[in-house]
Short mmCIF file of C-alpha atoms in Angstrom, two decimals:
data_model
loop_
_atom_site.label_atom_id
_atom_site.label_comp_id
_atom_site.label_asym_id
_atom_site.label_seq_id
_atom_site.Cartn_x
_atom_site.Cartn_y
_atom_site.Cartn_z
CA MET A 1 5.51 11.07 -32.27
CA THR A 2 3.68 8.43 -30.22
CA ASP A 3 1.92 9.79 -27.15
CA ALA A 4 3.52 8.84 -23.85
CA PHE A 5 2.02 5.84 -22.08
CA ARG A 6 0.70 7.14 -18.74
CA ILE A 7 0.69 5.14 -15.50
CA GLU A 8 -0.27 6.44 -12.06
CA PHE A 9 0.42 4.96 -8.64
CA VAL A 10 -0.97 5.66 -5.17
CA PRO A 11 1.18 6.65 -2.13
CA GLY A 12 3.51 3.95 -0.88
CA VAL A 13 3.43 2.04 -4.17
CA THR A 14 6.35 2.37 -6.58
CA PRO A 15 6.72 0.88 -10.03
CA ASP A 16 10.48 1.55 -10.16
CA LYS A 17 11.51 -2.02 -10.97
CA TRP A 18 8.89 -2.33 -13.71
CA LEU A 19 9.79 1.06 -15.17
CA ARG A 20 13.42 0.01 -15.49
CA VAL A 21 12.38 -3.14 -17.36
CA TRP A 22 10.12 -1.07 -19.62
CA ALA A 23 12.95 1.37 -20.42
CA ARG A 24 15.21 -1.53 -21.35
CA ARG A 25 12.65 -3.37 -23.49
CA MET A 26 10.81 -0.39 -24.98
CA PRO A 27 13.40 2.36 -25.50
CA ASP A 28 11.37 3.95 -28.29
CA SER A 29 8.10 4.03 -26.35
CA PRO A 30 7.98 6.86 -23.77
CA LEU A 31 6.28 6.12 -20.46
CA GLU A 32 5.16 8.61 -17.83
CA ALA A 33 4.63 7.41 -14.25
CA ASN A 34 3.15 9.84 -11.75
CA PRO A 35 2.01 9.62 -8.11
CA VAL A 36 -1.67 10.26 -7.44
CA ASP A 37 -3.94 10.46 -4.40
CA GLU A 38 -5.96 7.31 -3.73
CA GLN A 39 -9.28 9.04 -4.35
CA ASP A 40 -8.15 10.16 -7.82
CA ALA A 41 -6.69 6.89 -9.15
CA VAL A 42 -9.90 5.38 -10.56
CA ARG A 43 -11.26 8.74 -11.70
CA HIS A 44 -8.15 9.37 -13.77
CA LEU A 45 -8.50 5.95 -15.37
CA ARG A 46 -12.09 6.62 -16.33
CA ASP A 47 -11.48 10.11 -17.74
CA GLY A 48 -8.41 9.02 -19.72
CA THR A 49 -5.83 10.96 -17.69
CA ALA A 50 -4.02 7.66 -17.12
CA SER A 51 -3.93 4.42 -19.10
CA MET A 52 -3.17 2.21 -16.10
CA ALA A 53 -3.03 2.61 -12.33
CA LEU A 54 -1.34 0.80 -9.47
CA LEU A 55 -3.84 1.21 -6.65
CA ARG A 56 -5.19 -0.34 -3.47
CA LEU A 57 -8.13 -2.71 -3.62
CA PRO A 58 -11.02 -3.03 -3.59
CA VAL A 59 -12.18 -0.58 -6.25
CA ASP A 60 -15.34 -0.25 -8.33
CA LYS A 61 -14.58 -2.61 -11.22
CA ASP A 62 -17.30 -1.31 -13.52
CA GLY A 63 -15.62 -0.86 -16.91
CA LEU A 64 -12.23 -1.90 -15.56
CA HIS A 65 -9.94 -4.90 -15.61
CA VAL A 66 -8.16 -5.40 -12.28
CA ILE A 67 -5.28 -7.77 -11.49
CA PRO A 68 -4.43 -8.26 -7.78
CA LEU A 69 -0.65 -8.15 -7.38
CA TYR A 70 0.49 -8.40 -3.76
CA GLU A 71 -0.52 -7.80 -0.14
CA GLU A 72 0.83 -5.19 2.28
CA VAL A 73 1.48 -5.70 5.99
CA PRO A 74 -0.66 -3.43 8.23
CA VAL A 75 1.29 -1.47 10.86
CA VAL A 76 0.43 0.98 13.62
CA VAL A 77 2.34 4.24 13.75
CA VAL A 78 2.92 5.57 17.28
CA SER A 79 5.15 8.13 18.95
CA LYS A 80 8.65 7.00 19.80
CA GLU A 81 7.79 7.16 23.51
CA HIS A 82 4.62 5.08 23.23
CA VAL A 83 4.51 1.73 25.05
CA VAL A 84 3.92 -0.04 21.73
CA ALA A 85 7.42 1.01 20.64
CA ALA A 86 8.87 -1.56 23.07
CA PHE A 87 7.31 -4.50 21.21
CA ASP A 88 7.95 -6.26 17.93
CA GLU A 89 4.24 -6.70 17.20
CA VAL A 90 0.90 -5.62 18.67
CA GLY A 91 -2.62 -7.04 18.50
CA ILE A 92 -5.51 -4.84 17.45
CA ALA A 93 -7.23 -5.45 20.79
CA ASP A 94 -4.26 -3.82 22.53
CA LEU A 95 -5.12 -0.60 20.67
CA SER A 96 -8.75 -0.49 21.78
CA GLY A 97 -8.21 2.55 24.01
CA GLU A 98 -6.13 4.55 21.53
CA VAL A 99 -7.39 7.55 19.56
CA LEU A 100 -7.45 6.66 15.86
CA LEU A 101 -6.49 9.68 13.76
CA GLN A 102 -8.22 8.47 10.59
CA ASP A 103 -11.64 7.40 9.42
CA PRO A 104 -12.55 4.27 11.47
CA ALA A 105 -14.06 2.84 8.27
CA GLU A 106 -10.49 2.42 7.04
CA VAL A 107 -9.76 0.09 9.96
CA PRO A 108 -13.02 -1.74 10.77
CA GLU A 109 -11.15 -4.16 13.04
CA TRP A 110 -10.27 -1.26 15.34
CA ALA A 111 -13.86 0.01 15.30
CA GLN A 112 -15.04 -3.41 16.50
CA VAL A 113 -12.80 -3.44 19.59
CA ALA A 114 -12.50 0.27 20.41
CA THR A 115 -13.77 1.48 23.76
CA PRO A 116 -16.67 3.97 23.73
CA GLU A 117 -14.35 6.73 24.94
CA ALA A 118 -11.79 6.01 22.22
CA ARG A 119 -14.49 6.00 19.54
CA GLN A 120 -15.89 9.30 20.80
CA ARG A 121 -12.47 10.99 20.92
CA SER A 122 -11.59 9.65 17.49
CA SER A 123 -14.84 10.91 15.96
CA SER A 124 -14.10 14.42 17.25
CA MET A 125 -10.79 14.60 15.38
CA PRO A 126 -10.70 16.76 12.23
CA THR A 127 -10.09 15.17 8.85
CA MET A 128 -6.36 14.99 8.16
CA THR A 129 -4.03 13.80 5.47
CA THR A 130 -1.79 10.88 6.40
CA ARG A 131 1.18 13.23 6.69
CA GLN A 132 -0.75 15.50 9.04
CA ALA A 133 -1.95 12.54 11.10
CA VAL A 134 1.61 11.25 11.53
CA SER A 135 2.62 14.70 12.80
CA VAL A 136 -0.11 14.46 15.45
CA VAL A 137 0.99 10.90 16.26
CA ALA A 138 4.48 12.26 16.99
CA SER A 139 3.00 14.41 19.76
CA GLY A 140 1.55 11.31 21.45
CA SER A 141 -2.06 12.28 20.77
CA GLY A 142 -3.15 9.24 18.78
CA ILE A 143 -2.28 6.49 16.30
CA VAL A 144 -2.74 5.63 12.64
CA ILE A 145 -2.92 2.15 11.10
CA VAL A 146 -1.65 2.02 7.55
CA PRO A 147 0.14 -0.31 5.12
CA LEU A 148 3.85 -0.73 5.83
CA SER A 149 4.84 1.10 2.65
CA VAL A 150 2.80 4.16 3.67
CA ALA A 151 4.36 4.18 7.14
CA ARG A 152 7.80 4.13 5.54
CA LEU A 153 6.82 6.88 3.13
CA HIS A 154 5.86 9.18 6.02
CA HIS A 155 8.54 8.05 8.47
CA ARG A 156 10.09 10.59 10.82
CA LYS A 157 12.53 10.31 13.71
CA ASP A 158 9.95 10.83 16.45
CA VAL A 159 7.61 7.98 15.43
CA VAL A 160 7.91 4.21 15.02
CA HIS A 161 5.73 1.58 13.37
CA ARG A 162 4.95 -1.98 14.43
CA PRO A 163 3.03 -4.79 12.68
CA VAL A 164 -0.58 -5.21 13.84
CA THR A 165 -2.20 -8.63 14.08
CA GLY A 166 -5.95 -8.96 13.69
CA VAL A 167 -6.08 -6.43 10.84
CA ALA A 168 -6.53 -7.65 7.27
CA PRO A 169 -3.65 -6.84 4.92
CA THR A 170 -4.30 -4.42 2.10
CA ARG A 171 -3.91 -5.48 -1.53
CA VAL A 172 -2.32 -3.61 -4.40
CA GLY A 173 -3.58 -4.19 -7.92
CA LEU A 174 -3.11 -3.05 -11.50
CA ALA A 175 -6.15 -1.59 -13.26
CA TRP A 176 -6.98 -0.42 -16.78
CA ARG A 177 -10.10 0.31 -18.86
CA VAL A 178 -11.92 -2.56 -20.55
CA ASP A 179 -12.42 -0.53 -23.73
CA ASP A 180 -8.75 0.48 -24.06
CA ASP A 181 -7.03 -1.57 -26.79
CA ASP A 182 -3.61 0.11 -26.64
CA PRO A 183 -1.07 -2.73 -27.26
CA ARG A 184 1.23 -1.15 -24.68
CA LEU A 185 -1.17 -2.28 -21.97
CA GLU A 186 -0.33 -5.90 -22.67
CA GLU A 187 3.38 -5.12 -22.67
CA PHE A 188 3.23 -3.55 -19.21
CA ILE A 189 1.02 -6.36 -17.87
CA GLY A 190 3.62 -8.83 -19.06
CA ILE A 191 6.38 -6.92 -17.26
CA VAL A 192 4.40 -6.78 -14.02
CA ARG A 193 3.59 -10.47 -14.24
CA GLY A 194 7.27 -11.29 -14.63
CA ARG A 195 7.19 -12.53 -18.20
CA THR A 196 10.56 -12.69 -19.90
CA GLU A 197 11.14 -10.72 -23.05
CA ARG A 198 10.88 -13.85 -25.20
CA SER A 199 7.93 -15.44 -23.46
CA SER A 200 4.60 -15.68 -25.24
CA ARG A 201 1.99 -13.11 -24.36
CA GLY A 202 -1.61 -14.06 -23.65
CA ALA A 203 -4.51 -11.78 -24.32
CA SER A 204 -4.90 -9.52 -21.28
CA ASN A 205 -8.61 -8.95 -21.85
CA ASP A 206 -9.30 -12.66 -21.41
CA ALA A 207 -8.16 -12.57 -17.78
CA PRO A 208 -11.02 -12.35 -15.25
CA SER A 209 -10.96 -9.06 -13.39
CA ASP A 210 -10.58 -10.72 -9.99
CA SER A 211 -7.86 -13.20 -10.98
CA ARG A 212 -4.46 -13.21 -9.33
CA ALA A 213 -1.55 -12.50 -11.63
CA PRO A 214 0.55 -15.58 -12.41
CA GLY A 215 3.60 -15.63 -10.17
CA SER A 216 2.14 -13.14 -7.69
CA PRO A 217 3.03 -11.95 -5.23
CA ALA A 218 6.70 -12.85 -5.65
CA ALA A 219 6.97 -12.08 -9.35
CA ALA A 220 4.94 -8.91 -9.11
CA ARG A 221 6.38 -7.40 -5.95
CA PRO A 222 7.98 -3.97 -6.43
CA GLY A 223 11.72 -3.85 -6.09
CA SER A 224 11.90 -0.53 -4.27
CA GLY A 225 9.96 1.34 -1.79
CA GLY A 226 7.58 4.17 -0.99
CA GLY A 227 6.67 7.13 -3.16
CA SER A 228 10.00 8.66 -2.08
CA ARG A 229 11.90 5.82 -3.79
CA ARG A 230 12.51 3.87 -0.64
CA THR A 231 12.60 0.09 -0.51
CA ALA A 232 9.16 -1.47 0.10
CA ARG A 233 10.06 -4.68 1.86
CA GLN A 234 7.17 -6.72 3.15
CA GLY A 235 7.29 -7.37 6.90
CA GLY A 236 10.77 -8.43 7.93
CA GLN A 237 10.40 -7.97 11.69
CA SER A 238 10.39 -10.82 14.19
CA ARG A 239 7.26 -11.54 16.22
CA ALA A 240 7.01 -11.21 19.97
CA GLN A 241 6.05 -14.27 22.00
CA ARG A 242 2.43 -13.78 22.97
CA ALA A 243 1.62 -17.07 24.73
CA GLY A 244 0.09 -16.54 28.11
CA GLY A 245 -0.12 -12.77 27.60
CA LYS A 246 3.66 -12.24 27.35
CA GLY A 247 4.74 -9.57 24.91
CA SER A 248 1.37 -7.79 24.95
CA PRO A 249 1.37 -4.04 25.69
CA SER A 250 -1.83 -4.43 27.71
CA SER A 251 -0.58 -7.33 29.83
CA GLY A 252 1.57 -5.17 32.09
CA ARG A 253 4.48 -7.59 31.63
CA GLY A 254 7.63 -6.88 29.69
CA GLY A 255 7.91 -8.18 26.14
CA ARG A 256 10.96 -8.30 23.93
CA ARG A 257 12.38 -4.98 22.92
CA GLY A 258 11.57 -4.12 19.32
CA ARG A 259 14.41 -3.80 16.87
CA ARG A 260 15.18 -0.23 15.91
#
């Protein structure tokens, strides 16, 4: 029996749509898709635990092919009673006095605008998982800034998330080993790139590791949601009017109420 083709994916990323296409096209070729922590994704590729990985970029490309697929909207997660909850969108400068409950290196834009007090309080926080950090956010003791899909994955009734401007979007990519010649790699790449079943297939190893997949992001965008099988729509919320300071949490003037 042929060994199962193994694919891993980091939190908030789901390959559901692609897996359904694989099952339809390759009924005799078993495929295993498993969630994995971000810090383990590349390691599992290198040690052969997984053949391919859907992960967040950038990563160390040594010995790997990497195809960028799509971008994720950054959002801030706050308690339901936080002032930010009243707005459709918030700028990173408006969060300069907030306690960040994650490594500031993950959000360098916040580190650049944070007040000394906020930086000091943030640095004193213990290391937490995203789930743990969201629990602390619910108590009103801080914020986290994560991709939209991750916020949806860890959503709870006592927190809300809002898009953040001034923070670079994160990118999701597909990675595999340069020395792996399994023909199933090319089949999955074709599915992710949106090739039809009858379309010709190019040689995957000829693609430069930093190239964007043809048809991305539209053709390569997942069809459904977070690691809990929820829909991973990109953005979708209207933007508050910010001209002249209106709609800014720090302006002291009322902005539009955010949609719930």
